[in-house]
């Protein structure tokens, strides 16, 4: 191969750098095409094991690395990545359901999950059974022989109701129905999903693992090879790939995941306690803090599922300050209901009057966020938690700011109410 033209020489240059460059962070591997050493390699490539590379869409060294780290984080064995949390959810639904099947979805689930099921899935003949996750008997009643998948989420990301996952799972296990937990809130830290008996975890890596509010990604993790292979094959059929730079960014985010989760949790509990004592606040909705009678079940479920130690199990735990509760983790996100006399307009102004809290979707990022919700528009079952006249709901996602500054911001906006 002498006398190559310059373009050819630049592309087929004989120099290769020495192996053994090792750095703290994995690089972004950008590729559609990847080379095979021989035709035999090309023909024998097996997609089931990550034994080699075939095409950029199906993985590169950094994506395999991230999949393994997410699997370890969640306590699973197999993981696949997706370009968003919602794409991960869609993959599970499309890979595991067929026409004539039914899926049970909690009434407080992440909205787009339900809309996907009621939209696209219903079009393909999949029935949707909406259940109240706070009442396992309701799930038991709504499941039938067609129910193939039970969706779980803890807590509901607006209502903050923390369901008895253990009781819901035992109904599913009794019927042999596959279970999926949207584990975005727990982030692989607060809930030991596979120990509880969940089959599949989906996780919006967009939130805590990224930590930057600057990218979208999702994962599907399981301990079951059969489910993994169905999902992984389905991913190849749909052609969903993940950007290389985003993979490198999430690998970097994982390094501080546990510290950020703990810091945001602590700051959120502090601010939630502060808000609970303010006159305009009717009710605090934070699973780690029992404020009113109506959140007692959520709090008890959170304590049991997330492993609060018995130290604070008895007595008046109205502010959730017991030592035992500090051992159990929670995401830095909570909602409040305002006293019913405040109009939606007043609540909207309150949100706009906040200076450090920005109006925006998502959580787990560095900047604190606030969102006013119109509960009657979110309601899917006719139950008390969704009724507007119980007071208007605002959700706070706590970032990494100094929590004293955040408290002052809340105080000044409340004063203007
Ligand atoms: C954000 C979120 C998702 C979806 O993740 P995207 O990356 O935004 O698509 C799914 N479930 C929950 C609970 C979420 O908070």
Tab-separated table of C-alpha atoms and ligand atoms in Angstrom:
chain	number	residue	atom	x	y	z
A	1	UNK	CA	0.000	0.000	0.000
A	2	UNK	CA	2.665	2.472	-1.058
A	3	UNK	CA	2.053	5.622	-3.025
A	4	UNK	CA	-1.403	6.189	-1.610
A	5	UNK	CA	-3.179	9.377	-2.583
A	6	UNK	CA	-3.238	11.950	0.198
A	7	UNK	CA	-6.940	11.434	1.077
A	8	UNK	CA	-6.397	7.704	1.254
A	9	UNK	CA	-3.231	8.081	3.301
A	10	UNK	CA	-4.991	10.316	5.797
A	11	UNK	CA	-7.783	7.760	6.195
A	12	UNK	CA	-5.685	4.582	6.176
A	13	UNK	CA	-2.628	5.966	7.991
A	14	UNK	CA	-0.347	3.247	9.376
A	15	UNK	CA	0.360	4.961	12.724
A	16	UNK	CA	-1.572	3.727	15.751
A	17	UNK	CA	-1.010	5.367	19.145
A	18	UNK	CA	0.300	3.178	21.966
A	19	UNK	CA	-2.353	1.310	23.979
A	20	UNK	CA	-2.692	1.918	27.689
A	21	UNK	CA	-4.023	5.477	27.858
A	22	UNK	CA	-6.145	5.416	30.991
A	23	UNK	CA	-7.961	8.427	32.364
A	24	UNK	CA	-10.596	9.110	35.014
A	25	UNK	CA	-13.453	9.743	32.613
A	26	UNK	CA	-14.435	7.596	29.644
A	27	UNK	CA	-14.299	9.336	26.269
A	28	UNK	CA	-17.227	9.794	23.905
A	29	UNK	CA	-17.033	7.151	21.180
A	30	UNK	CA	-18.626	8.541	18.057
A	31	UNK	CA	-19.518	5.946	15.442
A	32	UNK	CA	-22.084	4.597	13.086
A	33	UNK	CA	-19.659	2.227	11.318
A	34	UNK	CA	-17.352	0.057	13.389
A	35	UNK	CA	-14.776	-2.207	11.722
A	36	UNK	CA	-14.657	-5.983	11.881
A	37	UNK	CA	-11.347	-7.825	11.771
A	38	UNK	CA	-12.583	-10.500	9.417
A	39	UNK	CA	-15.632	-11.643	7.522
A	40	UNK	CA	-15.936	-14.451	10.064
A	41	UNK	CA	-16.166	-11.862	12.845
A	42	UNK	CA	-18.790	-9.962	10.907
A	43	UNK	CA	-20.883	-13.086	10.301
A	44	UNK	CA	-20.464	-14.484	13.827
A	45	UNK	CA	-21.284	-11.314	15.732
A	46	UNK	CA	-23.765	-12.184	18.479
A	47	UNK	CA	-25.946	-9.255	19.628
A	48	UNK	CA	-27.087	-11.076	22.763
A	49	UNK	CA	-23.840	-10.707	24.680
A	50	UNK	CA	-21.858	-7.496	24.617
A	51	UNK	CA	-18.913	-9.522	23.325
A	52	UNK	CA	-18.022	-7.170	20.490
A	53	UNK	CA	-19.259	-4.259	18.415
A	54	UNK	CA	-21.357	-4.308	15.282
A	55	UNK	CA	-22.750	-0.852	14.586
A	56	UNK	CA	-22.840	2.440	16.476
A	57	UNK	CA	-26.548	2.119	17.167
A	58	UNK	CA	-26.011	-1.086	19.121
A	59	UNK	CA	-23.319	0.036	21.507
A	60	UNK	CA	-19.770	1.225	22.010
A	61	UNK	CA	-17.262	0.811	24.867
A	62	UNK	CA	-18.706	3.728	26.851
A	63	UNK	CA	-22.350	2.690	26.413
A	64	UNK	CA	-21.541	-0.866	27.563
A	65	UNK	CA	-19.703	0.644	30.532
A	66	UNK	CA	-22.636	2.871	31.457
A	67	UNK	CA	-25.103	-0.018	31.093
A	68	UNK	CA	-23.049	-2.099	33.517
A	69	UNK	CA	-22.798	0.733	36.018
A	70	UNK	CA	-26.530	1.416	35.941
A	71	UNK	CA	-27.172	-2.332	36.357
A	72	UNK	CA	-24.944	-2.282	39.459
A	73	UNK	CA	-26.613	0.869	40.772
A	74	UNK	CA	-30.055	-0.713	40.552
A	75	UNK	CA	-28.926	-4.134	41.725
A	76	UNK	CA	-29.789	-5.742	38.379
A	77	UNK	CA	-27.760	-7.763	35.869
A	78	UNK	CA	-28.713	-6.427	32.446
A	79	UNK	CA	-29.289	-2.891	31.258
A	80	UNK	CA	-30.097	-1.123	27.992
A	81	UNK	CA	-29.960	2.629	27.336
A	82	UNK	CA	-32.453	4.885	25.537
A	83	UNK	CA	-32.458	8.478	24.290
A	84	UNK	CA	-34.902	9.541	27.049
A	85	UNK	CA	-36.700	8.140	30.051
A	86	UNK	CA	-39.910	8.077	28.070
A	87	UNK	CA	-38.208	6.153	25.236
A	88	UNK	CA	-37.146	3.545	27.833
A	89	UNK	CA	-40.744	3.301	29.043
A	90	UNK	CA	-42.013	2.996	25.459
A	91	UNK	CA	-39.526	0.202	24.729
A	92	UNK	CA	-40.693	-1.885	27.684
A	93	UNK	CA	-44.342	-1.465	26.735
A	94	UNK	CA	-43.796	-2.214	23.040
A	95	UNK	CA	-41.519	-5.184	23.680
A	96	UNK	CA	-43.647	-6.908	26.304
A	97	UNK	CA	-47.258	-6.234	25.296
A	98	UNK	CA	-49.287	-7.497	22.380
A	99	UNK	CA	-52.794	-7.055	21.086
A	100	UNK	CA	-55.347	-8.478	23.528
A	101	UNK	CA	-53.130	-7.917	26.583
A	102	UNK	CA	-53.884	-5.498	29.397
A	103	UNK	CA	-51.565	-3.308	31.444
A	104	UNK	CA	-52.399	-1.992	34.907
A	105	UNK	CA	-51.131	1.563	35.530
A	106	UNK	CA	-51.369	3.540	38.785
A	107	UNK	CA	-53.610	6.597	38.740
A	108	UNK	CA	-50.739	8.844	39.869
A	109	UNK	CA	-48.182	7.596	37.311
A	110	UNK	CA	-45.911	9.850	35.305
A	111	UNK	CA	-48.431	11.354	32.841
A	112	UNK	CA	-46.774	10.461	29.524
A	113	UNK	CA	-46.653	6.748	30.494
A	114	UNK	CA	-50.417	6.668	30.819
A	115	UNK	CA	-50.934	8.752	27.673
A	116	UNK	CA	-48.704	6.380	25.667
A	117	UNK	CA	-50.714	3.415	26.953
A	118	UNK	CA	-54.068	5.057	26.283
A	119	UNK	CA	-52.941	6.402	22.914
A	120	UNK	CA	-50.597	4.227	20.876
A	121	UNK	CA	-51.016	1.006	22.869
A	122	UNK	CA	-54.811	1.211	22.872
A	123	UNK	CA	-54.649	1.644	19.086
A	124	UNK	CA	-52.871	-1.725	18.909
A	125	UNK	CA	-55.536	-3.368	21.045
A	126	UNK	CA	-53.926	-3.170	24.484
A	127	UNK	CA	-56.317	-2.487	27.322
A	128	UNK	CA	-55.396	-0.074	30.124
A	129	UNK	CA	-56.496	-0.744	33.704
A	130	UNK	CA	-56.030	2.290	35.948
A	131	UNK	CA	-55.691	1.361	39.612
A	132	UNK	CA	-55.279	3.207	42.893
A	133	UNK	CA	-51.795	2.220	44.089
A	134	UNK	CA	-52.601	3.207	47.678
A	135	UNK	CA	-55.156	0.363	47.793
A	136	UNK	CA	-53.667	-2.984	46.728
A	137	UNK	CA	-57.162	-4.495	46.714
A	138	UNK	CA	-58.054	-2.140	43.888
A	139	UNK	CA	-55.192	-3.562	41.807
A	140	UNK	CA	-56.274	-7.110	42.672
A	141	UNK	CA	-59.819	-6.308	41.535
A	142	UNK	CA	-58.792	-4.635	38.296
A	143	UNK	CA	-56.323	-7.288	37.118
A	144	UNK	CA	-57.756	-10.045	34.946
A	145	UNK	CA	-56.407	-12.923	32.873
A	146	UNK	CA	-55.345	-10.482	30.181
A	147	UNK	CA	-53.165	-8.438	32.538
A	148	UNK	CA	-49.583	-9.045	31.427
A	149	UNK	CA	-47.818	-6.077	32.963
A	150	UNK	CA	-48.272	-4.078	36.144
A	151	UNK	CA	-46.698	-0.641	36.181
A	152	UNK	CA	-45.445	0.687	39.509
A	153	UNK	CA	-44.167	4.080	40.559
A	154	UNK	CA	-43.081	5.234	43.999
A	155	UNK	CA	-44.058	7.870	44.832
A	156	UNK	CA	-46.441	9.451	42.323
A	157	UNK	CA	-44.396	12.362	41.051
A	158	UNK	CA	-47.047	15.062	41.691
A	159	UNK	CA	-49.271	13.679	44.456
A	160	UNK	CA	-46.222	12.200	46.236
A	161	UNK	CA	-48.353	9.275	47.440
A	162	UNK	CA	-45.958	6.451	48.310
A	163	UNK	CA	-47.688	3.123	47.644
A	164	UNK	CA	-47.288	-0.166	49.551
A	165	UNK	CA	-45.017	-1.628	46.848
A	166	UNK	CA	-44.634	-4.861	48.813
A	167	UNK	CA	-48.387	-5.504	48.938
A	168	UNK	CA	-48.868	-4.521	45.276
A	169	UNK	CA	-46.033	-6.861	44.284
A	170	UNK	CA	-47.453	-9.784	46.209
A	171	UNK	CA	-50.701	-9.513	44.208
A	172	UNK	CA	-48.633	-9.504	41.001
A	173	UNK	CA	-46.495	-12.446	42.098
A	174	UNK	CA	-49.601	-14.450	43.026
A	175	UNK	CA	-50.803	-14.047	39.447
A	176	UNK	CA	-47.399	-14.393	37.788
A	177	UNK	CA	-47.689	-10.957	36.196
A	178	UNK	CA	-44.512	-9.130	35.142
A	179	UNK	CA	-43.854	-5.941	37.094
A	180	UNK	CA	-42.106	-2.746	36.049
A	181	UNK	CA	-41.067	-0.029	38.494
A	182	UNK	CA	-40.401	3.497	37.259
A	183	UNK	CA	-37.462	3.927	39.622
A	184	UNK	CA	-36.570	7.510	38.683
A	185	UNK	CA	-37.414	8.921	42.138
A	186	UNK	CA	-35.429	6.223	43.941
A	187	UNK	CA	-32.538	6.622	41.479
A	188	UNK	CA	-31.268	3.156	42.428
A	189	UNK	CA	-30.501	4.531	45.901
A	190	UNK	CA	-33.708	4.790	47.924
A	191	UNK	CA	-35.515	1.613	46.836
A	192	UNK	CA	-33.982	-1.873	46.523
A	193	UNK	CA	-36.341	-2.787	43.707
A	194	UNK	CA	-35.086	-6.242	42.794
A	195	UNK	CA	-34.910	-7.317	46.419
A	196	UNK	CA	-38.595	-6.382	46.652
A	197	UNK	CA	-39.299	-8.627	43.677
A	198	UNK	CA	-39.672	-6.125	40.838
A	199	UNK	CA	-38.880	-7.653	37.427
A	200	UNK	CA	-37.820	-4.528	35.527
A	201	UNK	CA	-36.705	-1.016	36.518
A	202	UNK	CA	-36.960	1.920	34.173
A	203	UNK	CA	-35.012	5.011	35.133
A	204	UNK	CA	-34.975	8.497	33.619
A	205	UNK	CA	-31.212	9.066	33.753
A	206	UNK	CA	-32.176	12.589	32.685
A	207	UNK	CA	-32.819	13.323	36.353
A	208	UNK	CA	-30.330	12.332	39.082
A	209	UNK	CA	-27.695	10.286	37.193
A	210	UNK	CA	-27.157	13.145	34.744
A	211	UNK	CA	-27.543	15.750	37.460
A	212	UNK	CA	-26.957	18.541	34.986
A	213	UNK	CA	-30.439	19.137	33.538
A	214	UNK	CA	-28.625	19.262	30.216
A	215	UNK	CA	-29.395	15.936	28.565
A	216	UNK	CA	-32.026	13.233	28.153
A	217	UNK	CA	-31.481	9.509	28.692
A	218	UNK	CA	-33.271	6.455	30.029
A	219	UNK	CA	-32.422	2.918	31.064
A	220	UNK	CA	-34.148	-0.434	31.449
A	221	UNK	CA	-32.587	-2.801	33.983
A	222	UNK	CA	-33.509	-6.345	34.961
A	223	UNK	CA	-32.092	-9.463	36.564
A	224	UNK	CA	-33.949	-11.674	34.076
A	225	UNK	CA	-32.113	-12.580	30.911
A	226	UNK	CA	-35.300	-13.580	29.077
A	227	UNK	CA	-36.871	-10.150	29.603
A	228	UNK	CA	-33.588	-8.406	28.812
A	229	UNK	CA	-33.223	-10.166	25.475
A	230	UNK	CA	-36.793	-9.378	24.406
A	231	UNK	CA	-36.240	-5.730	25.272
A	232	UNK	CA	-32.785	-5.520	23.736
A	233	UNK	CA	-33.964	-7.104	20.513
A	234	UNK	CA	-36.923	-4.717	20.457
A	235	UNK	CA	-34.535	-1.808	20.816
A	236	UNK	CA	-32.681	-2.926	17.683
A	237	UNK	CA	-35.984	-3.089	15.834
A	238	UNK	CA	-36.936	0.442	16.842
A	239	UNK	CA	-33.542	1.960	16.115
A	240	UNK	CA	-33.233	4.039	19.265
A	241	UNK	CA	-29.665	5.114	19.925
A	242	UNK	CA	-28.009	7.308	22.537
A	243	UNK	CA	-25.646	10.208	21.815
A	244	UNK	CA	-22.003	9.526	22.698
A	245	UNK	CA	-21.406	12.852	24.459
A	246	UNK	CA	-24.458	12.219	26.624
A	247	UNK	CA	-23.124	8.810	27.672
A	248	UNK	CA	-19.815	10.394	28.707
A	249	UNK	CA	-21.728	13.077	30.640
A	250	UNK	CA	-23.849	10.542	32.566
A	251	UNK	CA	-20.744	8.476	33.383
A	252	UNK	CA	-19.305	11.654	34.852
A	253	UNK	CA	-22.544	12.420	36.712
A	254	UNK	CA	-22.581	8.971	38.343
A	255	UNK	CA	-19.434	9.850	40.266
A	256	UNK	CA	-21.337	12.351	42.397
A	257	UNK	CA	-24.787	10.701	42.259
A	258	UNK	CA	-24.953	9.484	45.843
A	259	UNK	CA	-23.600	12.746	47.280
A	260	UNK	CA	-25.969	14.904	45.247
A	261	UNK	CA	-28.944	12.701	46.082
A	262	UNK	CA	-28.187	12.965	49.800
A	263	UNK	CA	-27.586	16.715	49.658
A	264	UNK	CA	-30.777	17.399	47.719
A	265	UNK	CA	-32.722	15.099	50.027
A	266	UNK	CA	-31.477	16.902	53.116
A	267	UNK	CA	-32.132	20.328	51.663
A	268	UNK	CA	-35.617	19.290	50.487
A	269	UNK	CA	-36.608	17.908	53.899
A	270	UNK	CA	-35.382	21.098	55.543
A	271	UNK	CA	-37.359	23.323	53.157
A	272	UNK	CA	-40.416	21.095	53.367
A	273	UNK	CA	-40.413	21.400	57.171
A	274	UNK	CA	-40.073	25.153	56.847
A	275	UNK	CA	-43.011	25.380	54.435
A	276	UNK	CA	-45.183	23.089	56.568
A	277	UNK	CA	-45.047	25.687	59.346
A	278	UNK	CA	-46.143	28.599	57.178
A	279	UNK	CA	-49.727	29.833	57.474
A	280	UNK	CA	-50.693	29.625	53.795
A	281	UNK	CA	-49.720	25.940	53.602
A	282	UNK	CA	-52.520	23.488	54.254
A	283	UNK	CA	-50.645	20.273	53.694
A	284	UNK	CA	-47.159	19.010	52.981
A	285	UNK	CA	-46.766	16.048	50.627
A	286	UNK	CA	-43.361	14.476	51.180
A	287	UNK	CA	-43.173	10.732	51.813
A	288	UNK	CA	-40.339	11.119	54.322
A	289	UNK	CA	-42.307	13.641	56.393
A	290	UNK	CA	-45.648	12.854	57.899
A	291	UNK	CA	-47.540	16.115	58.066
A	292	UNK	CA	-51.249	15.402	57.993
A	293	UNK	CA	-53.390	12.348	58.641
A	294	UNK	CA	-53.888	11.836	54.913
A	295	UNK	CA	-50.163	11.311	54.334
A	296	UNK	CA	-49.777	8.794	57.174
A	297	UNK	CA	-50.048	5.784	54.846
A	298	UNK	CA	-47.502	7.219	52.418
A	299	UNK	CA	-45.093	7.888	55.233
A	300	UNK	CA	-45.473	4.407	56.712
A	301	UNK	CA	-44.965	2.826	53.284
A	302	UNK	CA	-41.880	4.942	52.619
A	303	UNK	CA	-40.419	4.019	56.023
A	304	UNK	CA	-40.928	0.313	55.380
A	305	UNK	CA	-39.843	0.235	51.719
A	306	UNK	CA	-36.925	2.664	51.960
A	307	UNK	CA	-35.565	1.156	55.137
A	308	UNK	CA	-36.069	3.704	57.902
A	309	UNK	CA	-34.756	2.170	61.110
A	310	UNK	CA	-37.188	1.683	63.999
A	311	UNK	CA	-35.635	4.494	66.108
A	312	UNK	CA	-38.464	6.898	65.286
A	313	UNK	CA	-41.295	4.490	64.625
A	314	UNK	CA	-43.372	5.427	67.627
A	315	UNK	CA	-44.671	8.621	69.118
A	316	UNK	CA	-45.434	11.851	67.406
A	317	UNK	CA	-43.442	11.986	64.244
A	318	UNK	CA	-45.342	14.868	62.675
A	319	UNK	CA	-42.199	16.478	61.333
A	320	UNK	CA	-40.385	13.271	60.479
A	321	UNK	CA	-37.315	14.327	62.419
A	322	UNK	CA	-36.780	10.954	64.046
A	323	UNK	CA	-33.272	9.556	63.858
A	324	UNK	CA	-34.521	6.392	62.157
A	325	UNK	CA	-35.941	8.348	59.230
A	326	UNK	CA	-32.619	9.997	58.491
A	327	UNK	CA	-31.254	6.591	57.467
A	328	UNK	CA	-33.816	6.166	54.723
A	329	UNK	CA	-33.400	8.081	51.511
A	330	UNK	CA	-35.772	10.197	49.487
A	331	UNK	CA	-35.460	12.314	46.366
A	332	UNK	CA	-35.308	16.090	46.799
A	333	UNK	CA	-38.806	16.700	45.544
A	334	UNK	CA	-42.094	17.409	47.302
A	335	UNK	CA	-45.460	19.091	46.886
A	336	UNK	CA	-47.569	21.327	49.072
A	337	UNK	CA	-51.244	22.178	49.050
A	338	UNK	CA	-52.146	25.755	49.833
A	339	UNK	CA	-55.107	26.724	52.004
A	340	UNK	CA	-58.243	26.524	49.840
A	341	UNK	CA	-58.910	30.278	50.002
A	342	UNK	CA	-56.003	30.989	47.638
A	343	UNK	CA	-57.062	31.185	44.001
A	344	UNK	CA	-55.127	29.606	41.159
A	345	UNK	CA	-54.151	33.097	40.115
A	346	UNK	CA	-52.608	33.854	43.504
A	347	UNK	CA	-50.735	30.560	43.460
A	348	UNK	CA	-49.457	31.207	39.945
A	349	UNK	CA	-48.165	34.649	41.070
A	350	UNK	CA	-46.478	33.005	44.079
A	351	UNK	CA	-44.568	30.706	41.720
A	352	UNK	CA	-43.591	33.610	39.487
A	353	UNK	CA	-42.460	35.684	42.477
A	354	UNK	CA	-39.815	33.111	43.383
A	355	UNK	CA	-36.398	34.266	42.196
A	356	UNK	CA	-34.088	31.290	42.723
A	357	UNK	CA	-36.738	28.663	41.955
A	358	UNK	CA	-37.330	28.579	38.203
A	359	UNK	CA	-40.525	27.490	36.468
A	360	UNK	CA	-39.694	24.293	34.635
A	361	UNK	CA	-40.203	20.544	34.309
A	362	UNK	CA	-37.900	17.847	35.645
A	363	UNK	CA	-35.857	17.399	38.834
A	364	UNK	CA	-32.490	16.141	40.043
A	365	UNK	CA	-30.711	19.073	38.384
A	366	UNK	CA	-28.603	21.831	39.937
A	367	UNK	CA	-31.263	24.564	39.850
A	368	UNK	CA	-34.385	24.415	41.996
A	369	UNK	CA	-37.691	24.257	40.158
A	370	UNK	CA	-41.310	25.023	40.974
A	371	UNK	CA	-44.498	23.984	39.173
A	372	UNK	CA	-48.121	24.797	39.955
A	373	UNK	CA	-50.392	21.870	39.046
A	374	UNK	CA	-54.107	21.988	38.348
A	375	UNK	CA	-55.084	18.800	40.073
A	376	UNK	CA	-58.451	18.354	38.391
A	377	UNK	CA	-56.581	18.116	35.065
A	378	UNK	CA	-54.272	15.418	36.431
A	379	UNK	CA	-57.027	13.303	37.989
A	380	UNK	CA	-57.608	9.837	36.568
A	381	UNK	CA	-59.650	8.259	39.307
A	382	UNK	CA	-62.288	10.052	41.318
A	383	UNK	CA	-60.517	10.184	44.638
A	384	UNK	CA	-59.839	12.769	47.263
A	385	UNK	CA	-56.152	13.245	46.505
A	386	UNK	CA	-57.018	14.793	43.147
A	387	UNK	CA	-59.695	17.215	44.267
A	388	UNK	CA	-58.913	20.850	43.714
A	389	UNK	CA	-61.052	22.161	46.573
A	390	UNK	CA	-58.609	20.545	48.998
A	391	UNK	CA	-56.256	23.357	48.084
A	392	UNK	CA	-54.065	24.072	45.098
A	393	UNK	CA	-50.908	22.061	44.635
A	394	UNK	CA	-47.388	23.290	43.946
A	395	UNK	CA	-44.420	20.983	43.434
A	396	UNK	CA	-40.867	21.907	44.355
A	397	UNK	CA	-37.737	20.182	43.046
A	398	UNK	CA	-34.733	21.149	45.121
A	399	UNK	CA	-31.422	21.814	43.410
A	400	UNK	CA	-27.956	22.341	44.769
A	401	UNK	CA	-28.266	25.932	45.951
A	402	UNK	CA	-27.607	26.831	49.571
A	403	UNK	CA	-30.838	25.878	51.314
A	404	UNK	CA	-30.806	29.023	53.491
A	405	UNK	CA	-31.030	31.078	50.298
A	406	UNK	CA	-33.854	28.897	49.045
A	407	UNK	CA	-35.725	29.304	52.327
A	408	UNK	CA	-35.423	33.082	52.094
A	409	UNK	CA	-36.706	32.954	48.554
A	410	UNK	CA	-39.757	30.951	49.665
A	411	UNK	CA	-40.320	33.350	52.550
A	412	UNK	CA	-40.281	36.474	50.357
A	413	UNK	CA	-42.688	34.972	47.830
A	414	UNK	CA	-45.034	33.786	50.623
A	415	UNK	CA	-44.983	37.285	52.115
A	416	UNK	CA	-46.312	38.674	48.825
A	417	UNK	CA	-49.146	36.144	48.686
B	1	LIG	C1	-38.769	12.578	33.849
B	1	LIG	C2	-39.442	11.285	34.114
B	1	LIG	C3	-39.605	10.345	33.107
B	1	LIG	C4	-39.228	10.604	31.678
B	1	LIG	O1	-37.906	10.947	31.454
B	1	LIG	P1	-37.494	11.821	30.193
B	1	LIG	O2	-36.034	11.590	30.076
B	1	LIG	O3	-37.856	13.239	30.505
B	1	LIG	O4	-38.242	11.293	29.014
B	1	LIG	C5	-40.211	9.153	33.441
B	1	LIG	N1	-40.637	8.904	34.679
B	1	LIG	C6	-40.488	9.780	35.677
B	1	LIG	C7	-40.987	9.436	37.039
B	1	LIG	C8	-39.893	11.007	35.433
B	1	LIG	O5	-39.771	11.885	36.415
